[in-house]
Amino acid sequence: MPRTKKIVKLAAPWMRVFQYCKLHRYQATAAGIGILILLLLAFPFRFLVMPALVNGQPIWSWNYVGKLHQQAGQQVLDQMISEALIEQEIRKQGIQVTAAEVDQQVAEINDQLGESSGGLEAVLALQGISRDEFMRQVRLNLAMEKLVAGTIQISEEEIAQELKDNGGTATTAADNLRSQKLREAFGQWFDNLKAGAKIHNFVVNPPVDLSKLPKI
């Protein structure tokens, strides 16, 4: 009598993988998270995903950004939008600010601060502003002046009235009037610029509390 062969049905390779993953899904998940954290620790720009690690517990960037947005998010976004509009117009009109102009402006600011304040570097440190950011702001302000400087005029009568009201010298009076008119002209110019701009604000208002997202 012929012997009956016992047929062993082997699972397909993908089925074996599925079964293994199903049996060990929790271990795999934990290991995956551990590997992710190790990679983040070695990654030079890990702060983009994990700004801090407290006794092994990560603080994720979405929680961090959520808190920031609750505190000053819209104000910061409005400032960034305004600067983007201004910088676009500066490039469009081909306005240039030289290094010499920036250095002169910085020197004047430093002189105005005087020694009593500790100088420019001390003021920047107190306000938490880097020198590079300060120089960028100076360059931007000078370019902004050039945008509207050609639209203002100061008459002798206005200087005389300024001297009568506030005293000082003719030079000081002219400088004060120029600063005032520049602010007014720029404010009007910027309002018109913003009114004609296409701005898409994708920030939800009221803001989504990102800190309430599921934690990993």
Tab-separated table of C-alpha atoms in Angstrom:
chain	number	residue	atom	x	y	z
A	1	MET	CA	0.000	0.000	0.000
A	2	PRO	CA	1.570	3.302	-1.084
A	3	ARG	CA	2.463	5.729	1.713
A	4	THR	CA	0.504	8.937	1.791
A	5	LYS	CA	2.690	12.011	1.734
A	6	LYS	CA	1.821	14.655	4.268
A	7	ILE	CA	1.559	17.998	2.528
A	8	VAL	CA	2.777	20.929	4.589
A	9	LYS	CA	1.326	24.201	3.406
A	10	LEU	CA	3.847	26.974	3.775
A	11	ALA	CA	2.646	30.489	4.298
A	12	ALA	CA	3.543	33.010	1.671
A	13	PRO	CA	6.527	35.218	2.580
A	14	TRP	CA	4.347	38.297	2.981
A	15	MET	CA	2.045	36.380	5.323
A	16	ARG	CA	4.963	35.414	7.532
A	17	VAL	CA	6.023	39.033	7.703
A	18	PHE	CA	2.469	40.089	8.571
A	19	GLN	CA	2.182	37.466	11.307
A	20	TYR	CA	5.524	38.467	12.763
A	21	CYS	CA	4.614	42.127	12.792
A	22	LYS	CA	1.246	41.354	14.357
A	23	LEU	CA	2.840	39.328	17.138
A	24	HIS	CA	5.546	41.864	17.790
A	25	ARG	CA	3.831	45.126	16.898
A	26	TYR	CA	4.254	46.634	20.332
A	27	GLN	CA	7.923	45.742	20.512
A	28	ALA	CA	8.453	47.084	17.010
A	29	THR	CA	6.644	50.325	17.833
A	30	ALA	CA	8.700	50.876	20.964
A	31	ALA	CA	11.905	50.058	19.124
A	32	GLY	CA	10.936	52.377	16.280
A	33	ILE	CA	10.319	55.264	18.645
A	34	GLY	CA	13.611	54.560	20.385
A	35	ILE	CA	15.479	54.572	17.085
A	36	LEU	CA	13.704	57.793	16.090
A	37	ILE	CA	14.802	59.507	19.298
A	38	LEU	CA	18.387	58.302	18.823
A	39	LEU	CA	18.412	59.635	15.274
A	40	LEU	CA	17.009	62.952	16.452
A	41	LEU	CA	19.711	63.237	19.100
A	42	ALA	CA	22.384	62.744	16.445
A	43	PHE	CA	20.715	65.030	13.911
A	44	PRO	CA	22.310	68.526	13.809
A	45	PHE	CA	18.944	70.200	13.180
A	46	ARG	CA	16.962	68.114	15.645
A	47	PHE	CA	15.590	71.274	17.253
A	48	LEU	CA	13.238	71.534	14.260
A	49	VAL	CA	11.455	68.415	15.516
A	50	MET	CA	12.437	68.256	19.186
A	51	PRO	CA	13.510	71.585	20.753
A	52	ALA	CA	14.368	70.020	24.125
A	53	LEU	CA	14.773	66.735	25.966
A	54	VAL	CA	13.945	66.683	29.694
A	55	ASN	CA	15.159	63.596	31.573
A	56	GLY	CA	14.623	61.547	28.442
A	57	GLN	CA	11.170	63.010	27.761
A	58	PRO	CA	11.041	64.886	24.435
A	59	ILE	CA	9.346	68.228	23.978
A	60	TRP	CA	8.040	68.091	20.428
A	61	SER	CA	8.123	71.073	18.102
A	62	TRP	CA	4.344	71.066	17.495
A	63	ASN	CA	3.700	71.491	21.223
A	64	TYR	CA	6.335	74.222	21.372
A	65	VAL	CA	4.936	76.071	18.338
A	66	GLY	CA	1.413	75.767	19.727
A	67	LYS	CA	2.428	77.537	22.937
A	68	LEU	CA	4.289	80.234	21.004
A	69	HIS	CA	1.305	80.888	18.777
A	70	GLN	CA	-1.003	81.254	21.766
A	71	GLN	CA	1.263	83.902	23.286
A	72	ALA	CA	2.354	86.078	20.355
A	73	GLY	CA	1.720	84.143	17.174
A	74	GLN	CA	-0.481	86.604	15.293
A	75	GLN	CA	1.702	89.578	16.189
A	76	VAL	CA	4.828	87.827	14.931
A	77	LEU	CA	3.067	86.641	11.777
A	78	ASP	CA	1.799	90.160	11.019
A	79	GLN	CA	5.331	91.511	11.381
A	80	MET	CA	6.726	88.840	9.061
A	81	ILE	CA	4.016	89.556	6.475
A	82	SER	CA	4.765	93.288	6.634
A	83	GLU	CA	8.502	92.739	6.221
A	84	ALA	CA	7.915	90.386	3.289
A	85	LEU	CA	5.780	93.006	1.517
A	86	ILE	CA	8.343	95.745	2.114
A	87	GLU	CA	11.293	93.616	0.992
A	88	GLN	CA	9.426	92.610	-2.172
A	89	GLU	CA	8.831	96.271	-3.021
A	90	ILE	CA	12.453	97.166	-2.254
A	91	ARG	CA	13.644	94.526	-4.726
A	92	LYS	CA	11.006	95.564	-7.261
A	93	GLN	CA	12.164	99.184	-7.211
A	94	GLY	CA	15.843	98.245	-7.171
A	95	ILE	CA	16.634	100.198	-4.011
A	96	GLN	CA	20.175	99.656	-2.736
A	97	VAL	CA	21.634	100.393	0.698
A	98	THR	CA	25.419	100.492	0.921
A	99	ALA	CA	27.548	99.163	3.763
A	100	ALA	CA	28.807	102.709	4.366
A	101	GLU	CA	25.243	103.945	4.884
A	102	VAL	CA	24.560	101.158	7.364
A	103	ASP	CA	27.797	101.834	9.273
A	104	GLN	CA	27.009	105.543	9.472
A	105	GLN	CA	23.524	104.874	10.809
A	106	VAL	CA	24.860	102.425	13.403
A	107	ALA	CA	27.468	104.973	14.526
A	108	GLU	CA	24.777	107.639	14.939
A	109	ILE	CA	22.611	105.284	16.993
A	110	ASN	CA	25.578	104.377	19.178
A	111	ASP	CA	26.324	108.066	19.784
A	112	GLN	CA	22.696	108.738	20.702
A	113	LEU	CA	22.698	105.906	23.234
A	114	GLY	CA	25.744	107.318	25.000
A	115	GLU	CA	27.928	105.688	27.608
A	116	SER	CA	25.236	105.718	30.290
A	117	SER	CA	23.392	102.878	28.571
A	118	GLY	CA	26.547	100.826	28.124
A	119	GLY	CA	26.603	101.334	24.379
A	120	LEU	CA	24.903	99.556	21.528
A	121	GLU	CA	26.143	96.059	22.377
A	122	ALA	CA	24.771	96.296	25.922
A	123	VAL	CA	21.361	97.452	24.681
A	124	LEU	CA	21.197	94.643	22.119
A	125	ALA	CA	22.116	92.068	24.755
A	126	LEU	CA	19.464	93.453	27.113
A	127	GLN	CA	16.783	93.172	24.432
A	128	GLY	CA	17.952	89.758	23.247
A	129	ILE	CA	18.711	90.947	19.699
A	130	SER	CA	21.731	89.666	17.805
A	131	ARG	CA	23.983	92.125	16.022
A	132	ASP	CA	23.205	90.486	12.673
A	133	GLU	CA	19.474	90.990	13.218
A	134	PHE	CA	20.065	94.586	14.279
A	135	MET	CA	22.126	95.275	11.145
A	136	ARG	CA	19.374	93.729	9.030
A	137	GLN	CA	16.801	96.015	10.642
A	138	VAL	CA	19.000	99.080	10.077
A	139	ARG	CA	19.430	98.177	6.407
A	140	LEU	CA	15.680	97.613	6.063
A	141	ASN	CA	14.837	100.942	7.721
A	142	LEU	CA	17.226	102.818	5.438
A	143	ALA	CA	15.648	101.181	2.408
A	144	MET	CA	12.194	102.068	3.730
A	145	GLU	CA	13.250	105.715	3.995
A	146	LYS	CA	14.422	105.669	0.393
A	147	LEU	CA	11.052	104.308	-0.689
A	148	VAL	CA	9.209	107.473	0.397
A	149	ALA	CA	11.939	110.111	0.842
A	150	GLY	CA	11.170	111.667	-2.538
A	151	THR	CA	7.558	112.312	-1.571
A	152	ILE	CA	8.187	114.674	1.364
A	153	GLN	CA	9.069	118.369	1.448
A	154	ILE	CA	9.976	120.624	4.367
A	155	SER	CA	9.400	124.361	4.078
A	156	GLU	CA	11.144	127.204	5.899
A	157	GLU	CA	7.827	128.103	7.491
A	158	GLU	CA	7.519	124.608	8.972
A	159	ILE	CA	11.041	124.790	10.393
A	160	ALA	CA	10.302	128.184	11.933
A	161	GLN	CA	7.121	126.851	13.520
A	162	GLU	CA	8.977	123.812	14.878
A	163	LEU	CA	11.603	126.096	16.439
A	164	LYS	CA	8.879	128.221	17.975
A	165	ASP	CA	7.057	125.203	19.417
A	166	ASN	CA	9.986	123.090	20.617
A	167	GLY	CA	13.107	125.242	20.472
A	168	GLY	CA	16.500	123.817	19.558
A	169	THR	CA	18.468	124.510	16.392
A	170	ALA	CA	17.312	124.751	12.808
A	171	THR	CA	19.094	121.470	12.028
A	172	THR	CA	17.348	119.674	14.882
A	173	ALA	CA	13.995	121.128	13.851
A	174	ALA	CA	14.506	119.994	10.255
A	175	ASP	CA	15.509	116.498	11.386
A	176	ASN	CA	12.447	116.223	13.610
A	177	LEU	CA	10.140	117.337	10.817
A	178	ARG	CA	11.785	114.956	8.363
A	179	SER	CA	11.371	111.995	10.735
A	180	GLN	CA	7.734	112.866	11.353
A	181	LYS	CA	6.933	113.246	7.658
A	182	LEU	CA	8.787	110.042	6.781
A	183	ARG	CA	6.685	108.098	9.294
A	184	GLU	CA	3.459	109.575	7.966
A	185	ALA	CA	4.408	109.041	4.319
A	186	PHE	CA	5.555	105.494	4.928
A	187	GLY	CA	2.408	104.633	6.884
A	188	GLN	CA	0.211	105.812	4.027
A	189	TRP	CA	2.414	104.085	1.433
A	190	PHE	CA	2.349	100.797	3.321
A	191	ASP	CA	-1.428	100.877	3.811
A	192	ASN	CA	-1.847	101.206	0.046
A	193	LEU	CA	0.704	98.460	-0.585
A	194	LYS	CA	-0.971	96.034	1.803
A	195	ALA	CA	-4.445	96.809	0.460
A	196	GLY	CA	-3.335	95.747	-3.016
A	197	ALA	CA	-1.405	92.656	-1.931
A	198	LYS	CA	-2.609	89.056	-2.143
A	199	ILE	CA	-2.105	87.705	1.364
A	200	HIS	CA	-3.292	84.218	2.283
A	201	ASN	CA	-3.182	83.679	6.024
A	202	PHE	CA	-3.434	79.961	6.739
A	203	VAL	CA	-3.303	80.301	10.507
A	204	VAL	CA	-6.585	79.207	12.073
A	205	ASN	CA	-8.267	81.896	14.152
A	206	PRO	CA	-8.805	81.151	16.967
A	207	PRO	CA	-5.580	79.142	16.833
A	208	VAL	CA	-5.602	75.389	17.142
A	209	ASP	CA	-4.141	74.254	20.448
A	210	LEU	CA	-1.381	72.039	19.102
A	211	SER	CA	-0.443	71.047	22.634
A	212	LYS	CA	-3.628	68.939	22.756
A	213	LEU	CA	-2.543	66.744	19.878
A	214	PRO	CA	-1.875	63.098	20.794
A	215	LYS	CA	1.555	62.771	22.313
A	216	ILE	CA	4.009	60.247	20.958
